PDB file of C-alpha atoms in Angstrom:
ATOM      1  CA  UNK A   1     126.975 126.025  73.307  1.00 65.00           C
ATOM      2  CA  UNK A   2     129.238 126.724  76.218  1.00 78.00           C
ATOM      3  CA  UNK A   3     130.201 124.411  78.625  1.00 84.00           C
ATOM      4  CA  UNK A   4     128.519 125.758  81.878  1.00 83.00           C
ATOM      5  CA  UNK A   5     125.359 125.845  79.601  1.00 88.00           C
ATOM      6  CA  UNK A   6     125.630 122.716  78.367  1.00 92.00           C
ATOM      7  CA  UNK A   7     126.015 121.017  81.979  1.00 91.00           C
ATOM      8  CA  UNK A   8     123.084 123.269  83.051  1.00 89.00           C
ATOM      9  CA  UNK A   9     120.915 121.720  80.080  1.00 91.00           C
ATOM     10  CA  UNK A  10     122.138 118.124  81.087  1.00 92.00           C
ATOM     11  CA  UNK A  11     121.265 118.652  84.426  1.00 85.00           C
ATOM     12  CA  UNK A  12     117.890 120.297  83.635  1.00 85.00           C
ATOM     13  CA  UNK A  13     117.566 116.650  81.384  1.00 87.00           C
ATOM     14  CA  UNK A  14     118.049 114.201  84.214  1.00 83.00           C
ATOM     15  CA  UNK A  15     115.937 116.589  86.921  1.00 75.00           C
ATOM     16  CA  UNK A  16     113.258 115.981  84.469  1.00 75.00           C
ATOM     17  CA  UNK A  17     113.587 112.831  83.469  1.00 71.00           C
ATOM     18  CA  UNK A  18     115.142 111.118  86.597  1.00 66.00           C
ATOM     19  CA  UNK A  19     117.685 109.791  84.206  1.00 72.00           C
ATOM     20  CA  UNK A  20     119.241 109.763  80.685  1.00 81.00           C
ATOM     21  CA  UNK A  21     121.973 107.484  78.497  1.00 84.00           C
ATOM     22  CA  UNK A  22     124.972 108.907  77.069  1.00 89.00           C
ATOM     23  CA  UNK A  23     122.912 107.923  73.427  1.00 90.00           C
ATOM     24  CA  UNK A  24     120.235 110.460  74.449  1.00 87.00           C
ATOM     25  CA  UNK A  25     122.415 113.450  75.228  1.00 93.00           C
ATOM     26  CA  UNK A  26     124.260 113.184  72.235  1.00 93.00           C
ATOM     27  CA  UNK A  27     121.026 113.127  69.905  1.00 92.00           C
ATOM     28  CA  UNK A  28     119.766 115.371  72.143  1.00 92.00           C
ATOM     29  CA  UNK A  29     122.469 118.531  72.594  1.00 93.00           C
ATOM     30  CA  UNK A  30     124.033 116.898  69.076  1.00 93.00           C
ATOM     31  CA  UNK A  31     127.341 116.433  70.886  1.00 94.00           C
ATOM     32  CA  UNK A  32     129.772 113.950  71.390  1.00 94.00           C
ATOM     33  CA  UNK A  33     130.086 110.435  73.011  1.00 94.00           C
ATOM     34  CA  UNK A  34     133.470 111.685  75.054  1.00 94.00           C
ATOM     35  CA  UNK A  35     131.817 114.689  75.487  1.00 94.00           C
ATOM     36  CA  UNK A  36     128.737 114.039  77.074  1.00 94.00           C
ATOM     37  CA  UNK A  37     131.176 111.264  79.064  1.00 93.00           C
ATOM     38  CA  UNK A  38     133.125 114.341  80.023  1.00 94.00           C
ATOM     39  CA  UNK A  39     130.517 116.798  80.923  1.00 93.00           C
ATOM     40  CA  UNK A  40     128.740 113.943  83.202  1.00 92.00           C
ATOM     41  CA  UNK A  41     132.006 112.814  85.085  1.00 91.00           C
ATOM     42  CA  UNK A  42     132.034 116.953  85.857  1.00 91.00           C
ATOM     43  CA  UNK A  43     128.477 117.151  87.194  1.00 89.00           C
ATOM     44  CA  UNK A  44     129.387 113.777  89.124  1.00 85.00           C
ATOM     45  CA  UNK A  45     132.589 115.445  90.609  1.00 84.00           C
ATOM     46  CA  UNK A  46     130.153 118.002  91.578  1.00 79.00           C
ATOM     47  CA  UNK A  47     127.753 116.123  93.278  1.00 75.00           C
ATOM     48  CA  UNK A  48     124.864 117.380  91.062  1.00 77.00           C
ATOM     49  CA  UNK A  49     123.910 114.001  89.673  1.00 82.00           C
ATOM     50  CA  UNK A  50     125.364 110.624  89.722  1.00 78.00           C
ATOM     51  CA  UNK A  51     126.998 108.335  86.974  1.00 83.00           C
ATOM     52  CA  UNK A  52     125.612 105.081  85.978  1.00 75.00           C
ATOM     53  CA  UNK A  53     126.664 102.664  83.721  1.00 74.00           C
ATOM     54  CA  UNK A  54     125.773 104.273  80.180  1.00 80.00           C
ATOM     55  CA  UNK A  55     124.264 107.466  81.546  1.00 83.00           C
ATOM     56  CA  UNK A  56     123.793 109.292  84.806  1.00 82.00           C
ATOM     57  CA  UNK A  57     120.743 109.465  87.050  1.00 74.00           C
ATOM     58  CA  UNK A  58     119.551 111.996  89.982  1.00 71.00           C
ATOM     59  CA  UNK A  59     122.109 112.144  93.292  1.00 68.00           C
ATOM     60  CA  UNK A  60     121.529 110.474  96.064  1.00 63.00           C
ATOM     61  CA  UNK A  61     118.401 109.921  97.470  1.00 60.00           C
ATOM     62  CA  UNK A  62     115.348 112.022  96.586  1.00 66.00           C
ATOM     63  CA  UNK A  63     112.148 112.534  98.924  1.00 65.00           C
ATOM     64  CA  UNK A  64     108.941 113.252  96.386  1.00 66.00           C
ATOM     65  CA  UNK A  65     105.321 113.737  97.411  1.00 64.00           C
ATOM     66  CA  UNK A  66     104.087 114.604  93.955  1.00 65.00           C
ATOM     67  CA  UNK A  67     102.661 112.263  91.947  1.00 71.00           C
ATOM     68  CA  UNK A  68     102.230 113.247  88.213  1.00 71.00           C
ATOM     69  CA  UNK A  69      99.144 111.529  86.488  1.00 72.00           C
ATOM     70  CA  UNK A  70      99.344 109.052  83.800  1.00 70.00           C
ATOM     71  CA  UNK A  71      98.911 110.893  80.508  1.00 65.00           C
ATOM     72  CA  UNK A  72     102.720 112.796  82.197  1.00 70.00           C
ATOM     73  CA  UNK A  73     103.977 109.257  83.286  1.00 75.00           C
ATOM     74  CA  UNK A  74     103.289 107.246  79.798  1.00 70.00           C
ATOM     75  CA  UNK A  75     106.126 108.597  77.456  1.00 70.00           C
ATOM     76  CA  UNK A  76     108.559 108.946  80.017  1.00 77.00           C
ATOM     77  CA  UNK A  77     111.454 106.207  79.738  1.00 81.00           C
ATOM     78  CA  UNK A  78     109.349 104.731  77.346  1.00 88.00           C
ATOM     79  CA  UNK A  79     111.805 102.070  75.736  1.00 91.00           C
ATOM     80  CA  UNK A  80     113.239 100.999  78.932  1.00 92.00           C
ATOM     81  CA  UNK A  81     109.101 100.807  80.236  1.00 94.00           C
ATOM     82  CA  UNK A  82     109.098  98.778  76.557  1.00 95.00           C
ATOM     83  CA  UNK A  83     112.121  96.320  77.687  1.00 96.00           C
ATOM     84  CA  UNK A  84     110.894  95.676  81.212  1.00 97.00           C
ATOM     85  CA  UNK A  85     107.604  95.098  80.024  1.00 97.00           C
ATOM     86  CA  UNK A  86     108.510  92.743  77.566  1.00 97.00           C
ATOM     87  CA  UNK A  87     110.403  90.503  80.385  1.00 98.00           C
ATOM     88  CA  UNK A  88     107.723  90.170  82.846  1.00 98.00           C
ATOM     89  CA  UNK A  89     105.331  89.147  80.452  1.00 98.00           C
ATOM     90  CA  UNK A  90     107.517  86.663  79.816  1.00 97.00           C
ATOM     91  CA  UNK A  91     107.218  85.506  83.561  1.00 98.00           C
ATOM     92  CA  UNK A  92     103.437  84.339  83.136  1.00 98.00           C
ATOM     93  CA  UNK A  93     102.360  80.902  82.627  1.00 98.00           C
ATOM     94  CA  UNK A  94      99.798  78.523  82.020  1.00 98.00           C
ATOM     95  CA  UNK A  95      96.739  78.283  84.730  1.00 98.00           C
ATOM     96  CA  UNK A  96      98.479  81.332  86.822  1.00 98.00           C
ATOM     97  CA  UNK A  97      96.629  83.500  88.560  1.00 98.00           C
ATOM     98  CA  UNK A  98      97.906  87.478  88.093  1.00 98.00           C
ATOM     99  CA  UNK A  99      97.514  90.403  90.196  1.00 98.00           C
ATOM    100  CA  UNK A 100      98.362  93.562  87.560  1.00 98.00           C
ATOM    101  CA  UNK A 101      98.398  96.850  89.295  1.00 98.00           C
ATOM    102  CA  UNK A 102      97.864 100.133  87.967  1.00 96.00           C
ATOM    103  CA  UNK A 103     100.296 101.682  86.318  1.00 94.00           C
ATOM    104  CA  UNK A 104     101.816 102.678  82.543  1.00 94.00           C
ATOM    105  CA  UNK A 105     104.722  99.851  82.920  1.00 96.00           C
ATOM    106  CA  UNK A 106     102.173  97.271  84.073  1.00 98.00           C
ATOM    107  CA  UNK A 107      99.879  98.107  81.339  1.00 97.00           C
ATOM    108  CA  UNK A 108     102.627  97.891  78.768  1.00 97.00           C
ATOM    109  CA  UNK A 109     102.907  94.251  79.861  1.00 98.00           C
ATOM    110  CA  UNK A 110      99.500  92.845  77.858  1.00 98.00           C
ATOM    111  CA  UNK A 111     100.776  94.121  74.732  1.00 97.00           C
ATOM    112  CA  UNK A 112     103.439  91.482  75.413  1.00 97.00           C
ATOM    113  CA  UNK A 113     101.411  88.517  77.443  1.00 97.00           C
ATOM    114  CA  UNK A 114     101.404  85.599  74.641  1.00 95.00           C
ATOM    115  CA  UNK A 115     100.065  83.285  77.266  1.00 96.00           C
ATOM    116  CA  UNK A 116      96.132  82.525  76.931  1.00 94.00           C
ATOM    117  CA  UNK A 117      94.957  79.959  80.011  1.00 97.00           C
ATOM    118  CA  UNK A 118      95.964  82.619  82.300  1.00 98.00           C
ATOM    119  CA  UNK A 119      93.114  84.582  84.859  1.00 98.00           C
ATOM    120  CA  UNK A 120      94.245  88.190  85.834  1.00 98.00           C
ATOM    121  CA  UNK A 121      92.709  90.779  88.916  1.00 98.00           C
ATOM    122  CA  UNK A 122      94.215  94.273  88.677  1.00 98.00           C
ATOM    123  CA  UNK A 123      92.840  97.693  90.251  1.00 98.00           C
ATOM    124  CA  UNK A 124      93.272  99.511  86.782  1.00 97.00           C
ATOM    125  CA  UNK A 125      90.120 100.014  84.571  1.00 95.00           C
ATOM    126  CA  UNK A 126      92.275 100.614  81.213  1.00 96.00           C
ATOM    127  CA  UNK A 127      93.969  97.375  82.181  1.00 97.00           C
ATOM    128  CA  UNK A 128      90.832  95.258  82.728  1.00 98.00           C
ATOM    129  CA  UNK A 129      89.665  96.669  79.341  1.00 97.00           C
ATOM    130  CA  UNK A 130      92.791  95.809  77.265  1.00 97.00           C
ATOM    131  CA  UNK A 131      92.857  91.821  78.756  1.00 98.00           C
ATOM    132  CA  UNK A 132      89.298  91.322  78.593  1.00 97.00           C
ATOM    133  CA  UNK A 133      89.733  92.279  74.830  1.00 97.00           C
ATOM    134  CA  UNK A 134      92.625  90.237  74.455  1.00 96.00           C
ATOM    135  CA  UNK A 135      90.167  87.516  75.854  1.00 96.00           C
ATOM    136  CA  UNK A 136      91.801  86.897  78.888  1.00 97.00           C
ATOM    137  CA  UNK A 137      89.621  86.094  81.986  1.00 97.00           C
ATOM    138  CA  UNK A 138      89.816  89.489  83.955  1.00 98.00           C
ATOM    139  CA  UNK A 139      88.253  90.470  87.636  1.00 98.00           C
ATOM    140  CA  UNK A 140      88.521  94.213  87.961  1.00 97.00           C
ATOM    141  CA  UNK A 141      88.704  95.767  92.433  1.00 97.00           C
ATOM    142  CA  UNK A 142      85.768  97.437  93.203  1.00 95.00           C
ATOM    143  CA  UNK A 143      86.336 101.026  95.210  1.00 96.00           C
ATOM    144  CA  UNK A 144      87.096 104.343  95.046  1.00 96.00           C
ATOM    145  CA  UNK A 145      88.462 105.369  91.571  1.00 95.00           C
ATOM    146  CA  UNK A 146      91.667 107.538  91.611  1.00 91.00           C
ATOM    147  CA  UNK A 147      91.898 109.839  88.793  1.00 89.00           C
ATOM    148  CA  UNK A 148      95.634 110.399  88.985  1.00 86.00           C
ATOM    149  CA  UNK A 149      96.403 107.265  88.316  1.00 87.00           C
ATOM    150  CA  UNK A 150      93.667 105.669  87.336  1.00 89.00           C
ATOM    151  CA  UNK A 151      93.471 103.502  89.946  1.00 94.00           C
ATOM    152  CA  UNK A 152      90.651 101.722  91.979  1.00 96.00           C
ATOM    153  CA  UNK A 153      91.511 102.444  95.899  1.00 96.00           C
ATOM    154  CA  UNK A 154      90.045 102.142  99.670  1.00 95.00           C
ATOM    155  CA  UNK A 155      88.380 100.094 101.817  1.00 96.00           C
ATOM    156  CA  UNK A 156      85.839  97.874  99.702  1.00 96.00           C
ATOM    157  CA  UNK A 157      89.289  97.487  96.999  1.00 97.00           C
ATOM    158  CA  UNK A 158      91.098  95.903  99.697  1.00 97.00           C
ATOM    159  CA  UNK A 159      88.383  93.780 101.255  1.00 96.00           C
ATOM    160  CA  UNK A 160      88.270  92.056  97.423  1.00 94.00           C
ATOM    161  CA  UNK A 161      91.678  91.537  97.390  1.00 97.00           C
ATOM    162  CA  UNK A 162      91.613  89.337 100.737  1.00 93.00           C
ATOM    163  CA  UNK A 163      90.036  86.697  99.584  1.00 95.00           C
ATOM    164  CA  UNK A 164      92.220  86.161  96.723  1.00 98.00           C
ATOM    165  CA  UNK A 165      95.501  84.098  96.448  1.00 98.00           C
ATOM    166  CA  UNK A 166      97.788  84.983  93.861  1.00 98.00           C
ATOM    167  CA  UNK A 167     100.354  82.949  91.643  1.00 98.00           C
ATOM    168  CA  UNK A 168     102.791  86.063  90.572  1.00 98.00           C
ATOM    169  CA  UNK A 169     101.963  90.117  90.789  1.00 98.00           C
ATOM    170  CA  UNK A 170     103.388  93.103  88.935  1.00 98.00           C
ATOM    171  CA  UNK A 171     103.612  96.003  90.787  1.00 98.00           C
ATOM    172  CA  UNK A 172     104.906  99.580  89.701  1.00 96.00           C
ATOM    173  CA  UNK A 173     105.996 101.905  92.230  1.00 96.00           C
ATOM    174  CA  UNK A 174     107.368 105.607  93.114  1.00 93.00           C
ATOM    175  CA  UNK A 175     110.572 105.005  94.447  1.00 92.00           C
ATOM    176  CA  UNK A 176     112.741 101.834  94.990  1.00 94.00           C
ATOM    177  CA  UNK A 177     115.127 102.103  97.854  1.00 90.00           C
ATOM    178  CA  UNK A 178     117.242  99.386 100.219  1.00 88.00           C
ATOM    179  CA  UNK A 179     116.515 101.094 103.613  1.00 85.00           C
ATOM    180  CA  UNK A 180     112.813 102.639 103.030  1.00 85.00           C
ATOM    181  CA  UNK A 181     111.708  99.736 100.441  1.00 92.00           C
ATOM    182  CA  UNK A 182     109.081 100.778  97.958  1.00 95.00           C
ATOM    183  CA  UNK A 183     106.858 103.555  98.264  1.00 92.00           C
ATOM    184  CA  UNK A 184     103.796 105.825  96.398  1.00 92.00           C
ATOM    185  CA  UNK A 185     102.563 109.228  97.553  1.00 90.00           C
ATOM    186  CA  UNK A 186      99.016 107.992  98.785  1.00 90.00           C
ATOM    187  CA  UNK A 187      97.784 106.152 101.574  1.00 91.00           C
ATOM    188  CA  UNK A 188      94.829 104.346  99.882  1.00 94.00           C
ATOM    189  CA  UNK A 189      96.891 103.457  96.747  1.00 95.00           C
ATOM    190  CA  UNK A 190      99.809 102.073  99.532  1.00 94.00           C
ATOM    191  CA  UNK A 191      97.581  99.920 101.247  1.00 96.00           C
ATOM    192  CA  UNK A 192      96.045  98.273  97.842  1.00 98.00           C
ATOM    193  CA  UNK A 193      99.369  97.646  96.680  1.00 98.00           C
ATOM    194  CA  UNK A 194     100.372  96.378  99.986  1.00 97.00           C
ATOM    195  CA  UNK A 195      97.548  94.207 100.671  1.00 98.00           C
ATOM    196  CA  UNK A 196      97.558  92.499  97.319  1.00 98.00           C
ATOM    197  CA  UNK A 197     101.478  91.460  97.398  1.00 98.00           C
ATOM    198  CA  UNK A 198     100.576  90.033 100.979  1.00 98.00           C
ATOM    199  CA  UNK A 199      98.125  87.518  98.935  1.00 98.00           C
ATOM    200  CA  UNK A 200     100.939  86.866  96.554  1.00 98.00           C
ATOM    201  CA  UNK A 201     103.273  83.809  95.629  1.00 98.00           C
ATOM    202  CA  UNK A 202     105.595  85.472  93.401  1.00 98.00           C
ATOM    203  CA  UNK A 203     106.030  89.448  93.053  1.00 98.00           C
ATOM    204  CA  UNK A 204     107.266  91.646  90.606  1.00 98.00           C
ATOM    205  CA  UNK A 205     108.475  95.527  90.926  1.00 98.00           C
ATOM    206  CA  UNK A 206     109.009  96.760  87.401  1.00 98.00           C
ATOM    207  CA  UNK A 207     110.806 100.035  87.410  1.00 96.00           C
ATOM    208  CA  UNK A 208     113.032 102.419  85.485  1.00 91.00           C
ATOM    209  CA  UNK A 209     116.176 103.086  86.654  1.00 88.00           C
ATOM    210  CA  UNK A 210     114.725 106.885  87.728  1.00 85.00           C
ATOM    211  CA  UNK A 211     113.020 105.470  90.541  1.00 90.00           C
ATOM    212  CA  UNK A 212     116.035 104.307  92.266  1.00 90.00           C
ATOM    213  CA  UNK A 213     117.076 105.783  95.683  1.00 85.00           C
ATOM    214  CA  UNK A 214     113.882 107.858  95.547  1.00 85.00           C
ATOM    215  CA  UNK A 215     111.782 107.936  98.300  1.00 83.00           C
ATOM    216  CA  UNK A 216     107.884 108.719  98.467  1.00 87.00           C
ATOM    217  CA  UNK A 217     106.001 109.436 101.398  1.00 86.00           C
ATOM    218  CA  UNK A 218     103.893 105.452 101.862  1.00 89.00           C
ATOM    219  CA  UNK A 219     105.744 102.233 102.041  1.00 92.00           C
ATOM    220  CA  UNK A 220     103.929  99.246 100.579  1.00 96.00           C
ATOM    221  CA  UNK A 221     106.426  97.080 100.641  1.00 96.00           C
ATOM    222  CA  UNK A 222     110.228  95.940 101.913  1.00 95.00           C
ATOM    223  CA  UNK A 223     112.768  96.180  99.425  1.00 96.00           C
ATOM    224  CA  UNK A 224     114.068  91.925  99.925  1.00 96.00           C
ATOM    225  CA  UNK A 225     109.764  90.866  99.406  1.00 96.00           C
ATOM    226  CA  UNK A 226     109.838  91.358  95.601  1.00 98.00           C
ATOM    227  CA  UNK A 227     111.980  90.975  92.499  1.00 98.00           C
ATOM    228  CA  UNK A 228     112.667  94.191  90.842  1.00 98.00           C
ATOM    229  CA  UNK A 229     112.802  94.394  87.109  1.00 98.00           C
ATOM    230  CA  UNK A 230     114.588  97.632  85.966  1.00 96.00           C
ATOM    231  CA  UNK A 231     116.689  97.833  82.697  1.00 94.00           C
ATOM    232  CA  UNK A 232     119.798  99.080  84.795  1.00 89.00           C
ATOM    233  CA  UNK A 233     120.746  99.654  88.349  1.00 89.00           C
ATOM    234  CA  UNK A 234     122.359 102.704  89.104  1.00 82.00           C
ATOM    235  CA  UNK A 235     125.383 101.104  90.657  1.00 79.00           C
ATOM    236  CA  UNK A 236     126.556  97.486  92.621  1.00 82.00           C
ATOM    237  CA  UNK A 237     125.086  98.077  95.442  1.00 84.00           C
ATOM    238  CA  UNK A 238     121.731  97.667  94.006  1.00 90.00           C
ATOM    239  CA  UNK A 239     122.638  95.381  90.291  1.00 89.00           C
ATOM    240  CA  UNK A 240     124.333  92.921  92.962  1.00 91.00           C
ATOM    241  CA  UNK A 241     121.283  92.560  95.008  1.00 95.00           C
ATOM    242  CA  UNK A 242     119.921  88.847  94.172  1.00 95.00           C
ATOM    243  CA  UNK A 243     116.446  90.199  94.033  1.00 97.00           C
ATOM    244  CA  UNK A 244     117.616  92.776  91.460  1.00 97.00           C
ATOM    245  CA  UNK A 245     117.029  91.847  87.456  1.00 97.00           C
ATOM    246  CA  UNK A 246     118.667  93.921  84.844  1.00 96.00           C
ATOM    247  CA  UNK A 247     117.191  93.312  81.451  1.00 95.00           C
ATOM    248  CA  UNK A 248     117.856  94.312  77.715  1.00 87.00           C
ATOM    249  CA  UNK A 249     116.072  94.285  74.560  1.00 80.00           C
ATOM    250  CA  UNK A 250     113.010  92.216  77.012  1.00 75.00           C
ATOM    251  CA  UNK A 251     115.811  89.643  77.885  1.00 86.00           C
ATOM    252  CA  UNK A 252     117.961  88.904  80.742  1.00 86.00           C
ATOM    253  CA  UNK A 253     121.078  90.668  80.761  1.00 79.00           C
TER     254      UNK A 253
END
């Protein structure tokens, strides 16, 4: 493969998948570790995509008003969904009371909840269907349902979540991002997601690193209001943020 095509397939990988590690390029395109180094300082140096620690994700910020449904979302970054997953489960305690909202990350999370005396509301119908059979005490929004995601929206969704109070929540989101905070294409979705973290104690953003410096068209939320759980921040600015929790392998880094 020549070079030029080889950088054009690399690029065509992270516009797809938001971001990819140096392991995944070279099993990938079968090349080399100081190639696929080489061939990603070049795009940097070019300003077509940005170099993270291990990889390299989109450039700068990206504005998206598409929002792909969840049978596109589920296998995408699925072992970094896996790790963060695996962490915030790890977050839940005895007697607390959970908000889950929709979402393939968030629904990754039961698989790894070991927790029993534990009481969960979420907006996601395949989500109340996994915990109640995992025996867990589960309240399920009523509302609009949202095929996209899968989500239960709208007016009678967020007069339910009012009268609720919240230990911790879990949130997953469209875009992370310092200045415009987190965000979804849809109003209705927003405003449940916004809504519930305003009844909440302790809240969660679980994210890959794709969804850094990406910017959808509804804020629910300001970036300093929740921690975010991502596997790796795409550079200081954001992995030196307090609020900001890098894990590995479901553990801390």
């Amino acid at each position: 493969m020549l070079t030029e095509e080889r950088l054009q397939a690399i690029w065509r990988i992270v516009k797809e998948r938001g971001s990819v590690s140096i392991q995944e390029l070279m099993d990938t395109l079968n090349i080399s570790e100081s190639t696929a180094r080489r061939d990603l300082a070049l795009l940097d140096e070019q300003g077509r995509l940005q170099k993270v620690r291990g990889g390299a994700m989109i450039a700068g910020d990206t504005y998206s008003t598409r929002e792909d449904t969840v049978l596109q979302k589920k296998d995408k970054n699925l072992e970094q969904k896996r790790q963060i997953a695996r962490y915030a489960a790890s977050l839940i305690e005895a007697d607390d009371f959970v908000y889950l909202d929709a979402g393939t990350t968030t629904e990754l999370m039961i698989d790894y909840i070991t927790e029993k005396k534990v009481t969960f509301v979420t907006n996601a119908v395949s989500h109340a269907r996994k915990l109640s059979q995992a025996g867990y005490s589960t309240y399920i929004l009523g509302g609009e349902f949202k095929a996209t995601t899968e989500a239960i929206v709208g007016e009678e969704a967020i007069e339910s979540l009012s009268k609720y109070n919240f230990t911790k929540g879990f949130w997953g989101t469209n875009g992370v991002h310092k200045k415009a905070g987190f965000s979804t294409p849809d109003v209705k979705e927003a405003k449940v997601k916004q809504t519930a973290m305003e009844h909440c104690a302790e809240r969660y953003v679980l994210t890959d690193p794709s969804k850094f410096s990406q910017i959808s068209c509804v804020k629910f939320g300001e970036f300093a209001n929740a921690c975010i759980i991502t596997t790796q921040a795409p550079d200081e600015s954001y992995s030196q943020c307090e609020n900001v929790i890098e894990v590995e392998g479901g553990d801390k880094k």
